[in-house]
Short mmCIF file of C-alpha atoms and ligand atoms in Angstrom, two decimals:
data_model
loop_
_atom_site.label_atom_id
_atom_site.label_comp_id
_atom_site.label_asym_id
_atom_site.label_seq_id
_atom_site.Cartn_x
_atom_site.Cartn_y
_atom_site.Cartn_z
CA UNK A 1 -11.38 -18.75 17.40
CA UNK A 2 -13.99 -16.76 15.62
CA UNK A 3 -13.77 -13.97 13.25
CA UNK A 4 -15.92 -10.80 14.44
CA UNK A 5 -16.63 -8.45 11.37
CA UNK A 6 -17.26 -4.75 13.36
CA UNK A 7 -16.02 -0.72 12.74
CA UNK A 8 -14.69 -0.52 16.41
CA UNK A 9 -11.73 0.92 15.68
CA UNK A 10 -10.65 0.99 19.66
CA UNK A 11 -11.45 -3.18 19.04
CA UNK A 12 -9.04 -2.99 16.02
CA UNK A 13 -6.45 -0.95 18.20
CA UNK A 14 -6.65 -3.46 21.35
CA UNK A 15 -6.26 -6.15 19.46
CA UNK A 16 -3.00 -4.93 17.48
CA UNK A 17 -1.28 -3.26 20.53
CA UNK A 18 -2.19 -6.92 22.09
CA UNK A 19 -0.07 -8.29 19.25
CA UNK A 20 -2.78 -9.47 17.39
CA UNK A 21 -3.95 -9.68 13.63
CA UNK A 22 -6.82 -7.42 12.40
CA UNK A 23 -7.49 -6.73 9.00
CA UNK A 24 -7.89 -3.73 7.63
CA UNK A 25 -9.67 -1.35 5.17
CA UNK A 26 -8.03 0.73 2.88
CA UNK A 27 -8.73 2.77 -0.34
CA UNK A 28 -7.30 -0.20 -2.43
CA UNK A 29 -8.11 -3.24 -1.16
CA UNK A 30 -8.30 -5.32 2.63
CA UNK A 31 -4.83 -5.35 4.36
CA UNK A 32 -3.90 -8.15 7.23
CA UNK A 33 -2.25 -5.86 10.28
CA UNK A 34 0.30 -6.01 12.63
CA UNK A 35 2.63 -3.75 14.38
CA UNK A 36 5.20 -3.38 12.05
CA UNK A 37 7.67 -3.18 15.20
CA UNK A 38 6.26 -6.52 16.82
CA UNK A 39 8.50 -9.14 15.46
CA UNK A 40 6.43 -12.32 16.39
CA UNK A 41 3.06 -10.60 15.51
CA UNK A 42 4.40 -10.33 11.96
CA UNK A 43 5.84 -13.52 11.65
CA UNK A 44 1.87 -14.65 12.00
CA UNK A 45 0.76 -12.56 8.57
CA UNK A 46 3.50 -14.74 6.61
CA UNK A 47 1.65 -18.08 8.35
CA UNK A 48 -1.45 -17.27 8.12
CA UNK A 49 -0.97 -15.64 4.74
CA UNK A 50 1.14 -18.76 3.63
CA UNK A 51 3.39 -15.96 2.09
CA UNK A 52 7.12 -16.83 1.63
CA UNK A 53 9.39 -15.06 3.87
CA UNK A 54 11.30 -13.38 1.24
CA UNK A 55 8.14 -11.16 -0.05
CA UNK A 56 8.48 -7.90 2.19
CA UNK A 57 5.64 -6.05 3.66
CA UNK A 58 4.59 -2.51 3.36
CA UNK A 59 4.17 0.02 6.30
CA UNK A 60 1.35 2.05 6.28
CA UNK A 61 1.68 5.19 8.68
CA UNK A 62 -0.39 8.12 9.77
CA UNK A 63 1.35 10.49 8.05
CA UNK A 64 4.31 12.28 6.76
CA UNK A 65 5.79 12.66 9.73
CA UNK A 66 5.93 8.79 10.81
CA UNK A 67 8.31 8.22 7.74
CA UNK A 68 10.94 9.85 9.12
CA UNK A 69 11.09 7.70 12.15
CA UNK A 70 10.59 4.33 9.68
CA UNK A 71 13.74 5.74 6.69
CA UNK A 72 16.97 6.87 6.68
CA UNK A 73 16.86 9.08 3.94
CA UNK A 74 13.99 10.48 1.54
CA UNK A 75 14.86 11.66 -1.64
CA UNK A 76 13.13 15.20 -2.82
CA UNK A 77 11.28 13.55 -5.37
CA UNK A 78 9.84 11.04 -2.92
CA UNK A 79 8.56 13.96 -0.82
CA UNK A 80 6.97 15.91 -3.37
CA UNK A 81 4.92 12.83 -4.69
CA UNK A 82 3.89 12.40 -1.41
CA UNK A 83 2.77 15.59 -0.44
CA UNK A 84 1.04 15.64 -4.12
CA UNK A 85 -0.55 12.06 -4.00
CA UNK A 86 -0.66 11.29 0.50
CA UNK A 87 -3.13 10.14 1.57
CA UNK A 88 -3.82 7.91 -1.24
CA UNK A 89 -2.83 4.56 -3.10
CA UNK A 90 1.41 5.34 -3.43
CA UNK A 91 3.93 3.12 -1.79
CA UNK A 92 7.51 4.42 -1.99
CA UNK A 93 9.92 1.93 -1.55
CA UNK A 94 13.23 3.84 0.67
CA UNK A 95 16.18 3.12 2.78
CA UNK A 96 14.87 2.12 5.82
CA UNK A 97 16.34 2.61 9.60
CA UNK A 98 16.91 -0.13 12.20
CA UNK A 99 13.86 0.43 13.90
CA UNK A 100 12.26 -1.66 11.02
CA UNK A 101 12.67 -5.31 11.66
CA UNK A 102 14.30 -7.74 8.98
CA UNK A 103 11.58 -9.73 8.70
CA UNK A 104 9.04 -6.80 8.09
CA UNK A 105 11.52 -6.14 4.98
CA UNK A 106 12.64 -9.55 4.22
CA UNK A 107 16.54 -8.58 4.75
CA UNK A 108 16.19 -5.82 2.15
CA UNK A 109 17.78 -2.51 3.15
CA UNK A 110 14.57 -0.34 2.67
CA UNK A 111 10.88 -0.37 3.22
CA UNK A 112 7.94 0.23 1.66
CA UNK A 113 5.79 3.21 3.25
CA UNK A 114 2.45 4.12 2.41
CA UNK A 115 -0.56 6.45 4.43
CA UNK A 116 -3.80 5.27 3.44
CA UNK A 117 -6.91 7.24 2.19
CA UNK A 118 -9.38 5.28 4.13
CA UNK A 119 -10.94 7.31 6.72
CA UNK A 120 -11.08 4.21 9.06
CA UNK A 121 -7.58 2.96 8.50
CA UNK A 122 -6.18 6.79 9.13
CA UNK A 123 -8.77 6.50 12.60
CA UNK A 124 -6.60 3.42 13.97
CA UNK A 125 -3.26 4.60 12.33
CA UNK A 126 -4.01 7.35 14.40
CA UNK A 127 -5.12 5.80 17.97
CA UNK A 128 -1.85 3.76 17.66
CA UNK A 129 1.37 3.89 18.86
CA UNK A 130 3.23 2.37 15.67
CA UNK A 131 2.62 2.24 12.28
CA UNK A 132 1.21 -1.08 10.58
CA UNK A 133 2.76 -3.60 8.48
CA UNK A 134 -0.11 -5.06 6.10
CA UNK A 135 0.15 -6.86 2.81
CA UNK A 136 -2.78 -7.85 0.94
CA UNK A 137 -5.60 -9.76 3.12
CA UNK A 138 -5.35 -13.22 0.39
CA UNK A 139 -3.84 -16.23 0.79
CA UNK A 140 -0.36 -15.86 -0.90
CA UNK A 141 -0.95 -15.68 -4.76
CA UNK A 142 -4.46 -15.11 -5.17
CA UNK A 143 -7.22 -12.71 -5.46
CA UNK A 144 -6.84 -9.46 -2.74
CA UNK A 145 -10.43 -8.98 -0.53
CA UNK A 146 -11.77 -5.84 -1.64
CA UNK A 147 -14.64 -6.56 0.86
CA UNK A 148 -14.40 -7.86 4.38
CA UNK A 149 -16.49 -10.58 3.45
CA UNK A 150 -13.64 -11.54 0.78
CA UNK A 151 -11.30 -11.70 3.92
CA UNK A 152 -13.21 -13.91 5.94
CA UNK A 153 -14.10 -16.28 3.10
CA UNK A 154 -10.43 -16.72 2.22
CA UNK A 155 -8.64 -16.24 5.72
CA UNK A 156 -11.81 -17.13 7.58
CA UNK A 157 -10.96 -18.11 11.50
CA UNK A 158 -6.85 -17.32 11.33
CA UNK A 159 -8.08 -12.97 11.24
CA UNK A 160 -9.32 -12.76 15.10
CA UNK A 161 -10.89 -8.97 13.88
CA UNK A 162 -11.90 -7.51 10.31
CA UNK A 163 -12.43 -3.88 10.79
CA UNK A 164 -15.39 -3.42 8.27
CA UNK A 165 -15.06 0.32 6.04
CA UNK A 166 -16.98 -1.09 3.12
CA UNK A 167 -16.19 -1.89 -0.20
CA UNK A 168 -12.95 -1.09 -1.51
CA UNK A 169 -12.80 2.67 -3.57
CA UNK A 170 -10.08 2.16 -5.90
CA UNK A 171 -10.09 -1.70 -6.04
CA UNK A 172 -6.54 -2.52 -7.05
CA UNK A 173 -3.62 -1.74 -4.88
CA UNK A 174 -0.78 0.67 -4.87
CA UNK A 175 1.25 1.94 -7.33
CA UNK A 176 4.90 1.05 -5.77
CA UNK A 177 7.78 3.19 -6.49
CA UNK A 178 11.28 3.35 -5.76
CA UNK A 179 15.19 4.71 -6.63
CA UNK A 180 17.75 3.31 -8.92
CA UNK A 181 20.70 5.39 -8.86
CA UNK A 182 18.62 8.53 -7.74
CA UNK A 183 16.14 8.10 -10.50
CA UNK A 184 12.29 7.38 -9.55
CA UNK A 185 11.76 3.37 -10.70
CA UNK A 186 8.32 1.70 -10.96
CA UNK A 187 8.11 -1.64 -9.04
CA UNK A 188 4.31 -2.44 -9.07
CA UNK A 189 1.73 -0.51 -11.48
CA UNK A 190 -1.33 0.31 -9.17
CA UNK A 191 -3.79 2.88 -7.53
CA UNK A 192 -2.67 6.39 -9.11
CA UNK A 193 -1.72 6.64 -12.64
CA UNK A 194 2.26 6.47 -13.73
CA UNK A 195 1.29 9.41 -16.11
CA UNK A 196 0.12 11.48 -12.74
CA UNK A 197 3.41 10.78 -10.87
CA UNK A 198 5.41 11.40 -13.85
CA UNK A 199 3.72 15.19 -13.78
CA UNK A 200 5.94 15.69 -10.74
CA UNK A 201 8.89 12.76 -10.91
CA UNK A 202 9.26 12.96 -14.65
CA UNK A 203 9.89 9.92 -16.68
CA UNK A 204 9.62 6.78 -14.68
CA UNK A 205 10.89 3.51 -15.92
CA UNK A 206 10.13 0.11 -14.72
CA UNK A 207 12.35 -1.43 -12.00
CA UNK A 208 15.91 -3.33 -13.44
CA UNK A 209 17.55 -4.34 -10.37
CA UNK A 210 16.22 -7.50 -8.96
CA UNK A 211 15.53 -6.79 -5.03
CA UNK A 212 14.14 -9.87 -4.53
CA UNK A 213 16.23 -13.00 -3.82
CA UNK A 214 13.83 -14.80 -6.27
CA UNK A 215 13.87 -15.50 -10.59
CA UNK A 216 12.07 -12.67 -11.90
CA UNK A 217 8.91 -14.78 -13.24
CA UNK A 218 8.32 -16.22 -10.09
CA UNK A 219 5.95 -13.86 -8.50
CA UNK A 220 4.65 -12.85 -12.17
CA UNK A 221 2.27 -15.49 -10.82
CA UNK A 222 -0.43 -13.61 -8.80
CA UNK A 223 -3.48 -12.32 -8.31
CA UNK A 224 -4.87 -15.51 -9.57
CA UNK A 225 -8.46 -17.17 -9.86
CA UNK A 226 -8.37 -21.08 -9.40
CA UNK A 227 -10.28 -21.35 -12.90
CA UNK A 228 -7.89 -21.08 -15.24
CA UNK A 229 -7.89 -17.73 -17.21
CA UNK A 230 -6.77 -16.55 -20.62
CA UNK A 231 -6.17 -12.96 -21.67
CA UNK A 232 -6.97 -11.69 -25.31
CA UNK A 233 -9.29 -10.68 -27.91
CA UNK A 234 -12.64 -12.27 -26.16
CA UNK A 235 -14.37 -13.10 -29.35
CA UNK A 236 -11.45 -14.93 -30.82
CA UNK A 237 -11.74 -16.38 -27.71
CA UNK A 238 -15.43 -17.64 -27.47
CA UNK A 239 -15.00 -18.20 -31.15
CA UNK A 240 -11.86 -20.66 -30.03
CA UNK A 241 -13.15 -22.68 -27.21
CA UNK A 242 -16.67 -23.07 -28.23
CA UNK A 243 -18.59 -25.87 -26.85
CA UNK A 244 -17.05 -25.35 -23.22
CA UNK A 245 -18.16 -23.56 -19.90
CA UNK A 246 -17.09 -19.95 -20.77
CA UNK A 247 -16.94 -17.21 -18.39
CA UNK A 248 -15.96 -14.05 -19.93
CA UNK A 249 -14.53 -10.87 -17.96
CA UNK A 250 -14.85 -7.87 -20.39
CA UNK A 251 -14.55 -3.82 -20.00
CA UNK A 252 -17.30 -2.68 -21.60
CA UNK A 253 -19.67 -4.82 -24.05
CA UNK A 254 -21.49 -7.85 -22.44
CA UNK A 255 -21.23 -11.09 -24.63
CA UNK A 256 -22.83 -14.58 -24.36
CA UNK A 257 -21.56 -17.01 -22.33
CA UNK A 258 -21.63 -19.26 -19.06
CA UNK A 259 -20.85 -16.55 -16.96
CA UNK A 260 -20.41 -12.72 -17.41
CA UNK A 261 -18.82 -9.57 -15.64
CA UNK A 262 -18.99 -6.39 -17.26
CA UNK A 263 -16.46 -4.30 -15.59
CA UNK A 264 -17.98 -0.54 -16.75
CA UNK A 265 -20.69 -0.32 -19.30
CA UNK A 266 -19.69 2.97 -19.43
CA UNK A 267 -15.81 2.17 -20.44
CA UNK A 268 -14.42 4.29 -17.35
CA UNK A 269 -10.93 2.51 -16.09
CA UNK A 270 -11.67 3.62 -12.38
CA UNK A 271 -15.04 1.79 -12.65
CA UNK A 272 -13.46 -0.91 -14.00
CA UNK A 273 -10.63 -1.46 -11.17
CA UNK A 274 -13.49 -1.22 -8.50
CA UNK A 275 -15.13 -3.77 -9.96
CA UNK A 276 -11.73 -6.02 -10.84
CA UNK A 277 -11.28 -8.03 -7.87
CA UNK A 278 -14.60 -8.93 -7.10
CA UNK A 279 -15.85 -9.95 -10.66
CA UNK A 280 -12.60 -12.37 -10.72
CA UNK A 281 -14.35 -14.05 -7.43
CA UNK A 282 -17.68 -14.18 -9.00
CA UNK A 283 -16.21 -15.90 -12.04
CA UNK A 284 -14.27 -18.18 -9.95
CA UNK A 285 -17.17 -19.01 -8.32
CA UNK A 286 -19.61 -20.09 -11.38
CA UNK A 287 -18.18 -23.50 -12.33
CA UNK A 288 -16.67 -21.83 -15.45
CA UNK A 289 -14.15 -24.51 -17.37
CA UNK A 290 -11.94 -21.17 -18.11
CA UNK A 291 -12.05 -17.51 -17.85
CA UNK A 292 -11.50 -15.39 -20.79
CA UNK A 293 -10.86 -11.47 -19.89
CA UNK A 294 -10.08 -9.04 -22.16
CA UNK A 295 -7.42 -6.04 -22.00
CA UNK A 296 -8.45 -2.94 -20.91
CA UNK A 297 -6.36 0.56 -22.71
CA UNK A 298 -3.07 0.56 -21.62
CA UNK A 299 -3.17 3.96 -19.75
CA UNK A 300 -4.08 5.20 -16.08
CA UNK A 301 -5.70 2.78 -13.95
CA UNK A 302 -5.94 0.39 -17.01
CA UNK A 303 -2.47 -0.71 -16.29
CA UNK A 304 -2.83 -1.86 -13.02
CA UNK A 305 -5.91 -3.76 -13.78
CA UNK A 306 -4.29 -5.46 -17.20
CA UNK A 307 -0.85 -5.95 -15.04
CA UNK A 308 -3.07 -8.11 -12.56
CA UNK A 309 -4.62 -10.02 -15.78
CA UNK A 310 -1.29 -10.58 -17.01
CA UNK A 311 -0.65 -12.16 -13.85
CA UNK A 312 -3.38 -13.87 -13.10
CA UNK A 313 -3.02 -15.49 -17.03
CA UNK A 314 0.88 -16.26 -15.97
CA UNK A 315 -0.76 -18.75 -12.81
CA UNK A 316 -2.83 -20.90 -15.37
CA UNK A 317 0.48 -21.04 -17.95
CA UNK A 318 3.03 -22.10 -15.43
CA UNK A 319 0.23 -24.46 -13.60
CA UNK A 320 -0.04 -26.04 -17.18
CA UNK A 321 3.06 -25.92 -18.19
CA UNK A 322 1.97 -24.10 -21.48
CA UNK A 323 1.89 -20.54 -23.11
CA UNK A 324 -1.12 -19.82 -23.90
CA UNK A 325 -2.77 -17.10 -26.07
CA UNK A 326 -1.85 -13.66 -24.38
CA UNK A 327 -2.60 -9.85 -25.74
O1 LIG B 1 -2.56 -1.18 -1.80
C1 LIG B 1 -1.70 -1.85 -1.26
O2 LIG B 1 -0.49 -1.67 -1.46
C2 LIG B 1 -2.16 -2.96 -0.30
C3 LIG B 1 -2.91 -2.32 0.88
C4 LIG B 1 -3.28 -3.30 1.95
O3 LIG B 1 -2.13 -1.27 1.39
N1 LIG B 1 -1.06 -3.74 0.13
C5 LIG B 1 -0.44 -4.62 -0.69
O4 LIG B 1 0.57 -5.35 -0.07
O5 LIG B 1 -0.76 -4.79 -1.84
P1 LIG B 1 1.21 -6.66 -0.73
O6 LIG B 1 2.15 -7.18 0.28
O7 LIG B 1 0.13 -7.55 -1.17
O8 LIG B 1 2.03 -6.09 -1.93
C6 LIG B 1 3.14 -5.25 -1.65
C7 LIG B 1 4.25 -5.53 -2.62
C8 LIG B 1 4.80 -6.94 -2.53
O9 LIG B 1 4.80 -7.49 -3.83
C9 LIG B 1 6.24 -6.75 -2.07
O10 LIG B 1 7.11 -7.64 -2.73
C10 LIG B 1 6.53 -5.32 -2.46
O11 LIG B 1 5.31 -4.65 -2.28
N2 LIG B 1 7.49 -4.69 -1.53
C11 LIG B 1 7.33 -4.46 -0.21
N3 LIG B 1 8.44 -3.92 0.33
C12 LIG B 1 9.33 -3.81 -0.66
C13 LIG B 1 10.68 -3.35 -0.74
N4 LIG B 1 11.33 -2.89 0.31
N5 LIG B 1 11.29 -3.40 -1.95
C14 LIG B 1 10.64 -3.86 -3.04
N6 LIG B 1 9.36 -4.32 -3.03
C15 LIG B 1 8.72 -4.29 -1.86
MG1 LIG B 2 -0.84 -8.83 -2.36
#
């Protein structure tokens, strides 16, 4: 089978109501389709993903209204931070009704719902007949496509259409929220700020309750390069490991090494998460020994981006069994 890159979004929409796989573009980054009520068509984005069965998926939809028919309830909160922040990079996560299969939600009792800014994703969200379950277009545990070139290198063949919107706005994906005990709970930082949903949820903490049949730990593992990376102060850093293959990942100042990504010269977070995803391939890709990236401010969009450092840092410690430095 061969992968076709196009923008036919009636191509995308065949294809899906056929029960195939397309993937997608959206504001954050590529997502791999299917119709989130075809049971076997999503079974194929956990093979071809390689993605355990117990990680659910999210449902995008083409708007408010599609919610209803995907959850049982929706909390006030949840609607006001949609109406405030929809379209746009917010998943809420909320009880879901039976018209959601098991599989899409891994057994869980609710489902993640999210409408999507990108004008060619809301095009084929709205040409179709059911919403779309879509995780990240990577193989499980790596770097997300925020091209559809990224797709097709990673997923190549398996993704029979990649509907082609361009590079990726935002660059890292949603913020995902949810309730514990009626209070708003953070489950993944991401795409809008905590500080702007607190404006309208007030104070949100992270997560407690495990919903995942998993050790906590085990998906802090993600998002990860194959070179191994370390996060910290990136002159201690080059100062540390001189003498081998460097590639450095930095915010704002350029430094000497093997191998360089500058995320914004101009220090601006949002610049800096469009760039993320891509700069991590680029390093990947330049026979580095070991990446070192540095932390960006812990506010806004910097938290998603230094969440997915964390991360990716986590894959190199548990591949080598070691903890190393970390900021
Ligand atoms: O920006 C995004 O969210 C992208 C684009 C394609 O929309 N999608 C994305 O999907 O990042 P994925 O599957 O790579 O990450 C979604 C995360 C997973 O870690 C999953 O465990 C969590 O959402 N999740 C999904 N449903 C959940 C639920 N019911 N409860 C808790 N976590 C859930
Ligand atoms: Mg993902």
């Amino acid at each position: 089978m061969s992968v076709r890159i196009g923008t036919d979004v009636e191509v995308a929409a065949q294809k899906l109501r056929a029960g195939e796989l397309v993937a997608i573009p959206t504001e954050t980054v590529y997502g791999l389709a299917a119709n989130a009520f075809d049971e076997r068509a999503c079974l194929r984005i956990f093979e071809v993903k390689r993605r355990p069965a117990f990680d659910p998926l999210i449902v995008h939809v083409r708007g408010r209204a599609q919610v209803d028919e995907l959850c049982a309830e929706v909390p006030r909160i949840a609607d006001e931070l949609m109406r405030a922040f929809w379209p746009g990079p917010l998943t809420l996560v909320l009880p879901k009704c039976a018209i959601v299969p098991d599989l899409v939600t891994s057994g869980l009792d609710t489902v993640g719902v999210r409408h999507p800014a990108h004008p060619l994703a809301q095009r084929l969200l709205e040409a179709l007949e059911f919403p779309l379950a879509a995780p990240s277009a990577n193989l499980f545990g790596q770097v997300s496509p925020t091209t559809a070139q990224h797709v097709v290198d990673q997923l190549g063949a398996e993704v029979p259409y990649v509907l082609d919107g361009g590079p990726c706005a935002v660059g890292v994906e949603s913020t995902i929220v949810g309730w514990e005990d009626g209070r708003c709970v953070l489950y993944r930082p991401g795409g809008i700020p905590q500080e702007a949903l607190e404006e309208i949820a007030g104070r949100i903490d992270p997560a407690q309750r495990r919903v995942l049949p998993v050790a906590p730990g085990m998906l802090e593992s993600h998002y990860a390069p194959r070179t191994p990376l370390v996060l910290g102060d990136v002159d201690a850093l080059l100062a540390a490991q001189r003498g081998k293959r460097l590639a450095v990942l930095a915010f704002e100042r350029p430094r000497e090494a093997h191998a360089l990504r500058v995320l914004s010269p101009r220090g601006e977070l949002a610049e800096a998460a469009r760039a993320l995803f891509a700069a991590l391939r680029a390093l990947d890709a330049s026979g580095a020994e070991l990446i070192v990236a540095e932390c960006l401010p812990e506010r806004g969009l910097g938290r998603a981006i230094n969440d997915r450092l964390r991360r990716a840092a986590a894959a190199r410690r548990e591949r080598e069994g070691s903890s190393g430095p970390i900021a």
